[in-house]
Coordinates of C-alpha atoms in Angstrom, one line a residue:
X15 CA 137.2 143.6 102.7
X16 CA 134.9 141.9 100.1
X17 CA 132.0 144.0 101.2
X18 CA 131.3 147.6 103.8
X19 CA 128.0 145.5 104.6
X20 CA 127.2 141.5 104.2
X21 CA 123.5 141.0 104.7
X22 CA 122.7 136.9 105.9
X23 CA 119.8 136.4 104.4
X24 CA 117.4 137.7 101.5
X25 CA 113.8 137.4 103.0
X26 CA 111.6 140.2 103.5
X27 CA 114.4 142.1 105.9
X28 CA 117.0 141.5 104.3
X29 CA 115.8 142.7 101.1
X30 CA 114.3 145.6 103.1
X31 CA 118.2 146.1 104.8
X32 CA 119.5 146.2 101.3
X33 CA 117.5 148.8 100.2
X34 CA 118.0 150.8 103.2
X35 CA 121.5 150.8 103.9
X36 CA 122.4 151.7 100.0
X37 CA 120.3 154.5 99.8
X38 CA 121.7 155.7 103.6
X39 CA 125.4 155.8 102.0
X40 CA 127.4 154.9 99.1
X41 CA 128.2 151.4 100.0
X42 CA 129.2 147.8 98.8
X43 CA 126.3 146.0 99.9
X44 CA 125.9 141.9 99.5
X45 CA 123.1 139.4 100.3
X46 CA 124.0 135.7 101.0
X47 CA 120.6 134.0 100.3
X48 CA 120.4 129.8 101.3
X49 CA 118.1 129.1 98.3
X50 CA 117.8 130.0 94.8
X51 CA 116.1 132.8 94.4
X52 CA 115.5 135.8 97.6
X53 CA 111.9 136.3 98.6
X54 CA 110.6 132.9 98.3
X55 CA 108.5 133.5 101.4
X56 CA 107.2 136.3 100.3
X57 CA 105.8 135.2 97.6
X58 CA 102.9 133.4 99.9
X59 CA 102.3 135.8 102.7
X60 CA 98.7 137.4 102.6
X61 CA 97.3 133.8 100.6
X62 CA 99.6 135.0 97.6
X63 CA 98.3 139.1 97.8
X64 CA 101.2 140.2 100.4
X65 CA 99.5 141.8 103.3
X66 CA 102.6 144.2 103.8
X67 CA 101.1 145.9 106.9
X68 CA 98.5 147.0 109.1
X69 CA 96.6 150.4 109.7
X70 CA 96.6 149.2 113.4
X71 CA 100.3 148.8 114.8
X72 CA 99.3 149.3 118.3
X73 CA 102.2 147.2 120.4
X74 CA 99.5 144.4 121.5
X75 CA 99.4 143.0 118.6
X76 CA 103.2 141.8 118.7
X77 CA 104.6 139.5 121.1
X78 CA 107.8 138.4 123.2
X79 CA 110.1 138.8 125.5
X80 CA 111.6 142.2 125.2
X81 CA 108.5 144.5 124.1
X82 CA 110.1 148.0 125.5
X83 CA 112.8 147.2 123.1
X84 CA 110.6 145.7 119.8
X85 CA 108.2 148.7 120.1
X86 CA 111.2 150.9 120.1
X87 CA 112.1 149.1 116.8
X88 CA 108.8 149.9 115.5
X89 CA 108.4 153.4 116.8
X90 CA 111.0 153.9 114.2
X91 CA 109.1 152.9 110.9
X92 CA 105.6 153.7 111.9
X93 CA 102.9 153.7 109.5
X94 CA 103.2 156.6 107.4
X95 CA 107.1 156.3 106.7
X96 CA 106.3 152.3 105.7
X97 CA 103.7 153.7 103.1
X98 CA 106.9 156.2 102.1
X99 CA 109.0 153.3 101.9
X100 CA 107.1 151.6 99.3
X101 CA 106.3 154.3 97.7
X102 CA 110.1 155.0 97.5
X103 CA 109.8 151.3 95.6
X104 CA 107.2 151.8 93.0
X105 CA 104.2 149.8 95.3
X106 CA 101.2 151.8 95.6
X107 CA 99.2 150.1 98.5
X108 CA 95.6 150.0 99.0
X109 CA 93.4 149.0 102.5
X110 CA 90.9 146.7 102.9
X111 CA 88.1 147.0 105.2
X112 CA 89.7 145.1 108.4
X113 CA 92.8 147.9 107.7
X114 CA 94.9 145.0 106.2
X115 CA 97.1 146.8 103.7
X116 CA 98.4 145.3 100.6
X117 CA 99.7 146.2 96.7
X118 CA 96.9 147.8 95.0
X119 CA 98.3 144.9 92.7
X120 CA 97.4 142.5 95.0
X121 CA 100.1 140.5 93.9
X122 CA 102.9 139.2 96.4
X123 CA 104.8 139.0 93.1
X124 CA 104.6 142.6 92.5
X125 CA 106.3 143.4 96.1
X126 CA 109.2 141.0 95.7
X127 CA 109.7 142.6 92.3
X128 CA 109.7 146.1 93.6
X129 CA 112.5 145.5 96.7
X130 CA 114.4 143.2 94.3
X131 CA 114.5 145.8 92.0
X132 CA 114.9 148.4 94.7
X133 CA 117.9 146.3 96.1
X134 CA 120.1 145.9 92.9
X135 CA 119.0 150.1 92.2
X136 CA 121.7 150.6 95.0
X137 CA 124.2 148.4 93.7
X138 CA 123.6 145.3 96.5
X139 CA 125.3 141.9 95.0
X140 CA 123.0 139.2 96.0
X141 CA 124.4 135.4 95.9
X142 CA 121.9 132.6 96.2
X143 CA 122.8 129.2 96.8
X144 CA 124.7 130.1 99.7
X145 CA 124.5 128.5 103.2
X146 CA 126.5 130.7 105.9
X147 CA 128.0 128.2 108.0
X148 CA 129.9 130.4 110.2
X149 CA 130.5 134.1 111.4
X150 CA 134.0 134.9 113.3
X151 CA 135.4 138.2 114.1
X152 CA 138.6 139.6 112.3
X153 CA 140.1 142.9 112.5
X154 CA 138.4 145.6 110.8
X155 CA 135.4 143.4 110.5
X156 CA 134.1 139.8 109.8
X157 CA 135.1 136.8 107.7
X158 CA 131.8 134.7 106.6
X159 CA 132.3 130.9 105.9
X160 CA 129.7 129.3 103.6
X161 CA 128.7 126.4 100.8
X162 CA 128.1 127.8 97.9
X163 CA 127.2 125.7 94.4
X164 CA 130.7 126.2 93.6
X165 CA 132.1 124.6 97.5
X166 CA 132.9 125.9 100.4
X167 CA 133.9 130.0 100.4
X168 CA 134.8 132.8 102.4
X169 CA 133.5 136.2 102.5
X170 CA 134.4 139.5 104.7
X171 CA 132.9 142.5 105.6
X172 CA 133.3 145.0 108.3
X173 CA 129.4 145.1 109.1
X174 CA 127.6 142.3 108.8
X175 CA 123.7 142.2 109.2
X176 CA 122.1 138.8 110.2
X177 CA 118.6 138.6 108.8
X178 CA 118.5 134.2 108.1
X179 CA 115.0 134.0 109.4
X180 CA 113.0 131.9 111.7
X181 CA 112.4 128.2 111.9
X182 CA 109.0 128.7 110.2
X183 CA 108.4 127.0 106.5
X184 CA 111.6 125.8 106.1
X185 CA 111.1 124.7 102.6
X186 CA 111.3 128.8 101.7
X187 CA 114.2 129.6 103.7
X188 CA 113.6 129.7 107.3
X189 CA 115.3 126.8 108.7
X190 CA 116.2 128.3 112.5
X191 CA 120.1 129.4 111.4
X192 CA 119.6 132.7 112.1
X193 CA 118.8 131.2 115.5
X194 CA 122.1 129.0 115.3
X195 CA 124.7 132.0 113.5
X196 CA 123.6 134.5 116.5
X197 CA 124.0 131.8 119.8
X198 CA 127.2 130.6 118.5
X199 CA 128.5 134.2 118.9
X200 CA 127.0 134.7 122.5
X201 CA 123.6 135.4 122.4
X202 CA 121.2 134.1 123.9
X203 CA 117.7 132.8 122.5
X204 CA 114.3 131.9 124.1
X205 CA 112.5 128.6 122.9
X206 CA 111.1 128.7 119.2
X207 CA 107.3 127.6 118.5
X208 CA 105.4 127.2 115.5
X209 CA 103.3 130.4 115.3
X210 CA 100.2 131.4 113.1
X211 CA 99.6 127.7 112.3
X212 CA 96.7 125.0 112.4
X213 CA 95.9 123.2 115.9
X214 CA 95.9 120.0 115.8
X215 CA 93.3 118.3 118.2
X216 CA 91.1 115.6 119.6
X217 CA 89.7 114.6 116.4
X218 CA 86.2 113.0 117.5
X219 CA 84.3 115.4 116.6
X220 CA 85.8 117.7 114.0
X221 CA 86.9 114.8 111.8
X222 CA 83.3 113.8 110.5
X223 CA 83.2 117.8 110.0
X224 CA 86.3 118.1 107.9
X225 CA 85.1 120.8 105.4
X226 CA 82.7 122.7 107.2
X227 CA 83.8 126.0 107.5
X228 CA 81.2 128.3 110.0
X229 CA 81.9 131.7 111.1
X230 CA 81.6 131.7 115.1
X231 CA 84.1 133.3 117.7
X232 CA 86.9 130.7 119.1
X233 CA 87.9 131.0 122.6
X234 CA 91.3 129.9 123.9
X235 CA 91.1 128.5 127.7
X236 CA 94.3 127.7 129.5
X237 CA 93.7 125.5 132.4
X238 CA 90.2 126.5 132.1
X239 CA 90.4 130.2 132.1
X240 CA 89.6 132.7 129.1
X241 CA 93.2 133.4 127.7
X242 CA 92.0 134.9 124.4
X243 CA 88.8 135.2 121.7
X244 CA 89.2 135.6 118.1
X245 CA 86.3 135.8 115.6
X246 CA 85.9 135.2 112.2
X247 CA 85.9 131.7 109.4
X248 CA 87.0 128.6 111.0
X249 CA 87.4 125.4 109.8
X250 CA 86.9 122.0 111.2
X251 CA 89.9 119.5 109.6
X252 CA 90.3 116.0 109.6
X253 CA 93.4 117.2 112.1
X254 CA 91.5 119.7 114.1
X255 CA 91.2 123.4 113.4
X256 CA 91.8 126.1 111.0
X257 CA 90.9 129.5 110.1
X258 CA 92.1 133.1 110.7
X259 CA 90.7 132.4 114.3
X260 CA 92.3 129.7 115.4
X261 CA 95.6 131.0 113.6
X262 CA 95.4 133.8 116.0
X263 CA 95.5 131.8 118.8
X264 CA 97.7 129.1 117.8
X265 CA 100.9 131.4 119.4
X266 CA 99.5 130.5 122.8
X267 CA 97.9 127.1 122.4
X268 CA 101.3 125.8 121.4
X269 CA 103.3 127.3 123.9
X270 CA 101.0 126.0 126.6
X271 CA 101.9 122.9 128.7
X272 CA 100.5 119.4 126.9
X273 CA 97.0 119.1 128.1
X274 CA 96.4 122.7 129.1
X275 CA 95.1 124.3 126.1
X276 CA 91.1 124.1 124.9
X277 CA 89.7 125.7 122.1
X278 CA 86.1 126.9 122.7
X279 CA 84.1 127.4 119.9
X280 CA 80.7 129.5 119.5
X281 CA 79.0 128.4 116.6
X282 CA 76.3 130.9 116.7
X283 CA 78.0 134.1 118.2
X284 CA 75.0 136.5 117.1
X285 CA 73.1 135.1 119.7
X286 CA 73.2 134.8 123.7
X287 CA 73.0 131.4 125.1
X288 CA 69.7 132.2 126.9
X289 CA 68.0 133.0 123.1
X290 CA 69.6 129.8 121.4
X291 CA 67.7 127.8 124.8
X292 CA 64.6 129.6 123.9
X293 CA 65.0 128.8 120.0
X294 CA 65.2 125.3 120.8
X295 CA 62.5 125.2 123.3
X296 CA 60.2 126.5 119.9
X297 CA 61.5 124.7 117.4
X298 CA 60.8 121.6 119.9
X299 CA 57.5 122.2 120.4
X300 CA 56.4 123.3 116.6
X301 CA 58.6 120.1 115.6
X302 CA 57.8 117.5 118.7
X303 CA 58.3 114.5 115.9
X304 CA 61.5 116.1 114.0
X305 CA 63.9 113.3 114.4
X306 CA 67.5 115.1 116.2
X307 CA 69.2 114.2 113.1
X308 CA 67.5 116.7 111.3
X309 CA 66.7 119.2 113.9
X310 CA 69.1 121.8 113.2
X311 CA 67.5 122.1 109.6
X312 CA 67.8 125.8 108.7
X313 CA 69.8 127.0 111.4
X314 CA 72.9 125.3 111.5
X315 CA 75.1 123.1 109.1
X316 CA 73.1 119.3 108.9
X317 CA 76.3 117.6 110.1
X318 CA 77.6 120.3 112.5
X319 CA 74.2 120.0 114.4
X320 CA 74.1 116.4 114.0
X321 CA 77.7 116.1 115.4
X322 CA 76.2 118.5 118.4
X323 CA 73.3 116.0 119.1
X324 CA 76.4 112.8 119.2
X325 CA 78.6 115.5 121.7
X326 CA 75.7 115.4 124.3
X327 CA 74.9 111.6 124.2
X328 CA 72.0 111.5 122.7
X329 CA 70.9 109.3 119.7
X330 CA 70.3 110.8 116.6
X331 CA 67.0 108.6 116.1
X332 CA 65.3 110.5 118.7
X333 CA 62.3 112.6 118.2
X334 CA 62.4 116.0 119.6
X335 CA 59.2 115.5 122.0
X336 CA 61.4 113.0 123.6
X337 CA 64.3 115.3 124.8
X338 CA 63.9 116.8 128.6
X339 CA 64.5 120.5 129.1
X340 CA 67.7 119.5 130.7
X341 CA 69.0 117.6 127.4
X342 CA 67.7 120.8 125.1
X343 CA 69.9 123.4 127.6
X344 CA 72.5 121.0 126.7
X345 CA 72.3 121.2 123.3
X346 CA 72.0 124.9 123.7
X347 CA 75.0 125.2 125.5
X348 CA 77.3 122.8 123.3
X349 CA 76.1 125.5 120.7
X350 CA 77.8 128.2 122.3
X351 CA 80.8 126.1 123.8
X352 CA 81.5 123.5 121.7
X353 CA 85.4 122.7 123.7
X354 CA 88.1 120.7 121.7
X355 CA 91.2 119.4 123.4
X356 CA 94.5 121.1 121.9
X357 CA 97.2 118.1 121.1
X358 CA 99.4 120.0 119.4
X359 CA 99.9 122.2 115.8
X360 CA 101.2 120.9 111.9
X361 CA 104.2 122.1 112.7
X362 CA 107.2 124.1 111.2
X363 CA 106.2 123.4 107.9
X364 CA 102.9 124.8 107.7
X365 CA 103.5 127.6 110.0
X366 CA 103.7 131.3 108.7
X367 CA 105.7 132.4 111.4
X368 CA 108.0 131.5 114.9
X369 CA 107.8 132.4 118.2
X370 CA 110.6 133.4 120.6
X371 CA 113.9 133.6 119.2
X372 CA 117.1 135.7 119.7
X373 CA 116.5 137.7 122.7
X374 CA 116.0 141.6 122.1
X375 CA 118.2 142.2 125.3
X376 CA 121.1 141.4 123.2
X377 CA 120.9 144.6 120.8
X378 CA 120.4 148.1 120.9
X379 CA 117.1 149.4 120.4
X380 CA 118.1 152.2 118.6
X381 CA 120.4 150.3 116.0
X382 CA 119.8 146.9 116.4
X383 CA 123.7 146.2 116.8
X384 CA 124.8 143.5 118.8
X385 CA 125.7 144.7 122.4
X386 CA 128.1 141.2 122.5
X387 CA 129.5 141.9 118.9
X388 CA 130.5 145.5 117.7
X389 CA 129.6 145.8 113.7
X390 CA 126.8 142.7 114.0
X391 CA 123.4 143.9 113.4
X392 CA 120.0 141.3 113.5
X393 CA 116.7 141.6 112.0
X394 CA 113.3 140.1 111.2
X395 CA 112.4 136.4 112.4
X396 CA 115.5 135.0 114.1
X397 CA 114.6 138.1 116.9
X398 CA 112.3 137.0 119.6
X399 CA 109.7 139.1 118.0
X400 CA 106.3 137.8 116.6
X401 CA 103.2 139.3 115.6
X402 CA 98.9 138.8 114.5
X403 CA 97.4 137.5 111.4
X404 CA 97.0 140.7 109.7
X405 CA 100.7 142.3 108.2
X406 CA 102.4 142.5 111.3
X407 CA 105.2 140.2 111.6
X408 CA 106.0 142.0 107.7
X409 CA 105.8 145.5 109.9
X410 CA 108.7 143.7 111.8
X411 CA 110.6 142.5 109.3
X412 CA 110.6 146.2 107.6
X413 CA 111.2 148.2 110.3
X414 CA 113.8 146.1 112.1
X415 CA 115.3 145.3 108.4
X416 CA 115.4 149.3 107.7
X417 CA 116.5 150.4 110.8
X418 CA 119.6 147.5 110.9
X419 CA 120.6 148.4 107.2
X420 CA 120.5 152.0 107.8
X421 CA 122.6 151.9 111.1
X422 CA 125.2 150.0 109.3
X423 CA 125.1 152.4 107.0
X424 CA 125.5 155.2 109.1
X425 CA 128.2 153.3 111.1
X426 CA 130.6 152.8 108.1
X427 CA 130.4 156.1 106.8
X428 CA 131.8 157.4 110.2
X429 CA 134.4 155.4 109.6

């Protein structure tokens, strides 16, 4: 055999497999990595600063179809031992406010560094440029077809660990073979959807906003029930909307069936709708001859609040005086739910990460080996596993990436 352990794959766990299995057992340990360089991906999580993890990893905050299994996963690199981890690697990590945890660095750089560095420490030969094509079973172990810069080439292995990725930014790696390796040997996968991505909607309103960025709370509604709030900047595009809000929510509003899926926004959260009213009720009445195109002068953005006025049919050449209480509780109440019609996302190519994927069911939660393929391990994004905004879909990708590359460890020393 060319190798005890092939890892598919040099993303975040793969690189984290590497590092794991070598220092489990004294092993021949290889990555196969599709682009040039491993990591590329990692290099933009966190806006560049790597937001490795979270000091919340309560189980609600990941999502698919076989939770009992994924929060076994994680059970097995909670918190503390991913700080040890790291710590192992040189990265000395540092919490914001929210609990977000990143290199004191804060430098994505500076990560990919340390588990490159980390990876070659236990002797793990890592080949870029090559495309695994193909994964068949052989005695003793595996045979691996793949392109390579040099044409086609076989490697072998007797375990390999399948850690290719999502669908999710293609351009740095993830192009949904993980997905393909895995079904072609049997397992089964549930639908894949753009995940933590931008919505793209009814743009009648949010593309003469395109800039504005207000902090207010965005509801999802399903069918016109509450689904999900998320608070915090969002963005109004000449597409739809953005921000770490509507991120959050994107999992769901993608997933739904066309025409199901409204965000709400609240543009002024602080406040109850029955205070806004009242606001607008004084401002009226101190300002009976403010023209509605500049009404909203010193409380909200000049062409949000002029782009409210247009939402409730009524001309912006109007004087205040002339509005009825009826038309102000209107305005009041487009404040606080302000709806936009979900058409769809920006797709794979702007999305940090995918949901569904290779279904859990397939693989022991304990290993993470293939219950349809002896010696075959999986990890990271091609697992029907996703997570938040906020380091957890990295949590995944380091715990299942550790505990895969440390089982096949373990299994070929026993050997």
């Amino acid at each position: 055999m060319d190798y005890d352990i092939l890892i598919v794959g040099g993303g975040a766990s793969g690189l984290a497999a590497a590092v794991a299995a070598g220092r489990t057992a004294r092993l021949s340990v290889g990555i196969l990595e599709r682009l040039d360089r491993v990591g590329k991906k990692l290099l933009v999580t966190g806006n560049g600063r790597c937001n490795i993890t979270n000091r919340d990893l309560s189980l609600w905050h990941f999502h698919g179809g076989g939770m009992q299994t994924a929060g076994a996963v994680l059970d097995t690199l909670p918190l503390e031992d991913t700080l040890a981890f790291f710590r192992y690697l040189g990265v000395l990590i540092k919490f914001d406010e929210t609990g977000r945890a990143y290199p004191y660095s804060l430098q994505a750089s500076s990560v990919l560094d340390a588990l490159r560095a980390g990876a070659a420490a236990v002797g793990a030969d890592v080949r870029c440029g090559c495309r695994v094509t193909g994964i068949k079973r052989i005695s003793g172990g595996f045979r691996l077809t793949a392109e390579t810069p040099d044409g086609p080439a076989a490697f072998t292995a007797r375990r390999v660990i399948l850690a290719a990725g999502g669908s999710a930014a293609p351009k740095l790696g993830s192009d949904g073979e993980g997905v393909r390796l895995l079904t072609a040997l049997g397992h089964k996968a549930a639908p894949q959807t753009p995940a933590i991505v931008q919505l793209k909607t009814d743009t009648t309103y949010t593309r003469p906003l395109k800039g504005i960025k207000i902090e207010g709370r965005a509801t999802l509604r399903l069918s016109g029930k509450k689904a999900r709030t998320e608070a915090g900047e969002i963005l109004f595009t000449d597409y739809g909307l953005s921000g770490p809000p509507v991120l959050q929510l994107s999992r769901e509003a993608v997933r739904a069936r066309e025409g199901r899926a409204e965000i709400a926004l609240d543009c002024m959260p602080e406040y109850p709708l029955r205070q806004v009213f009242s606001m607008l009720l004084e401002w009226e009445a101190i300002y009976p001859e403010r023209r509605m195109e500049d009404f909203f002068t010193g409380m909200l953005h000049k062409r949000l609040g002029q782009t409210l006025v247009k939402a409730c049919g009524i001309p912006l050449s109007r004087t205040a005086g002339e509005l009825s209480p009826d038309q102000m509780k209107e305005l009041a109440g487009k404040i606080k739910d302000f709806r936009f019609r979900v058409l769809g996302s920006t797709g794979w190519a702007n999305a940090q990460t995918t949901a569904g994927g290779v279904l859990l069911d397939g693989f022991s939660p304990r290993t993470l080996e293939s219950r349809l393929v002896p010696g075959l391990y999986a990890c990271g994004e091609a697992l029907d596993v996703d997570g938040d905004c906020g380091g957890y879909n990295l949590q995944w990708a380091w715990a299942s990436g550790v505990l895969a590359g440390r089982s096949a460890a373990m299994a070929c020393k026993k050997r």
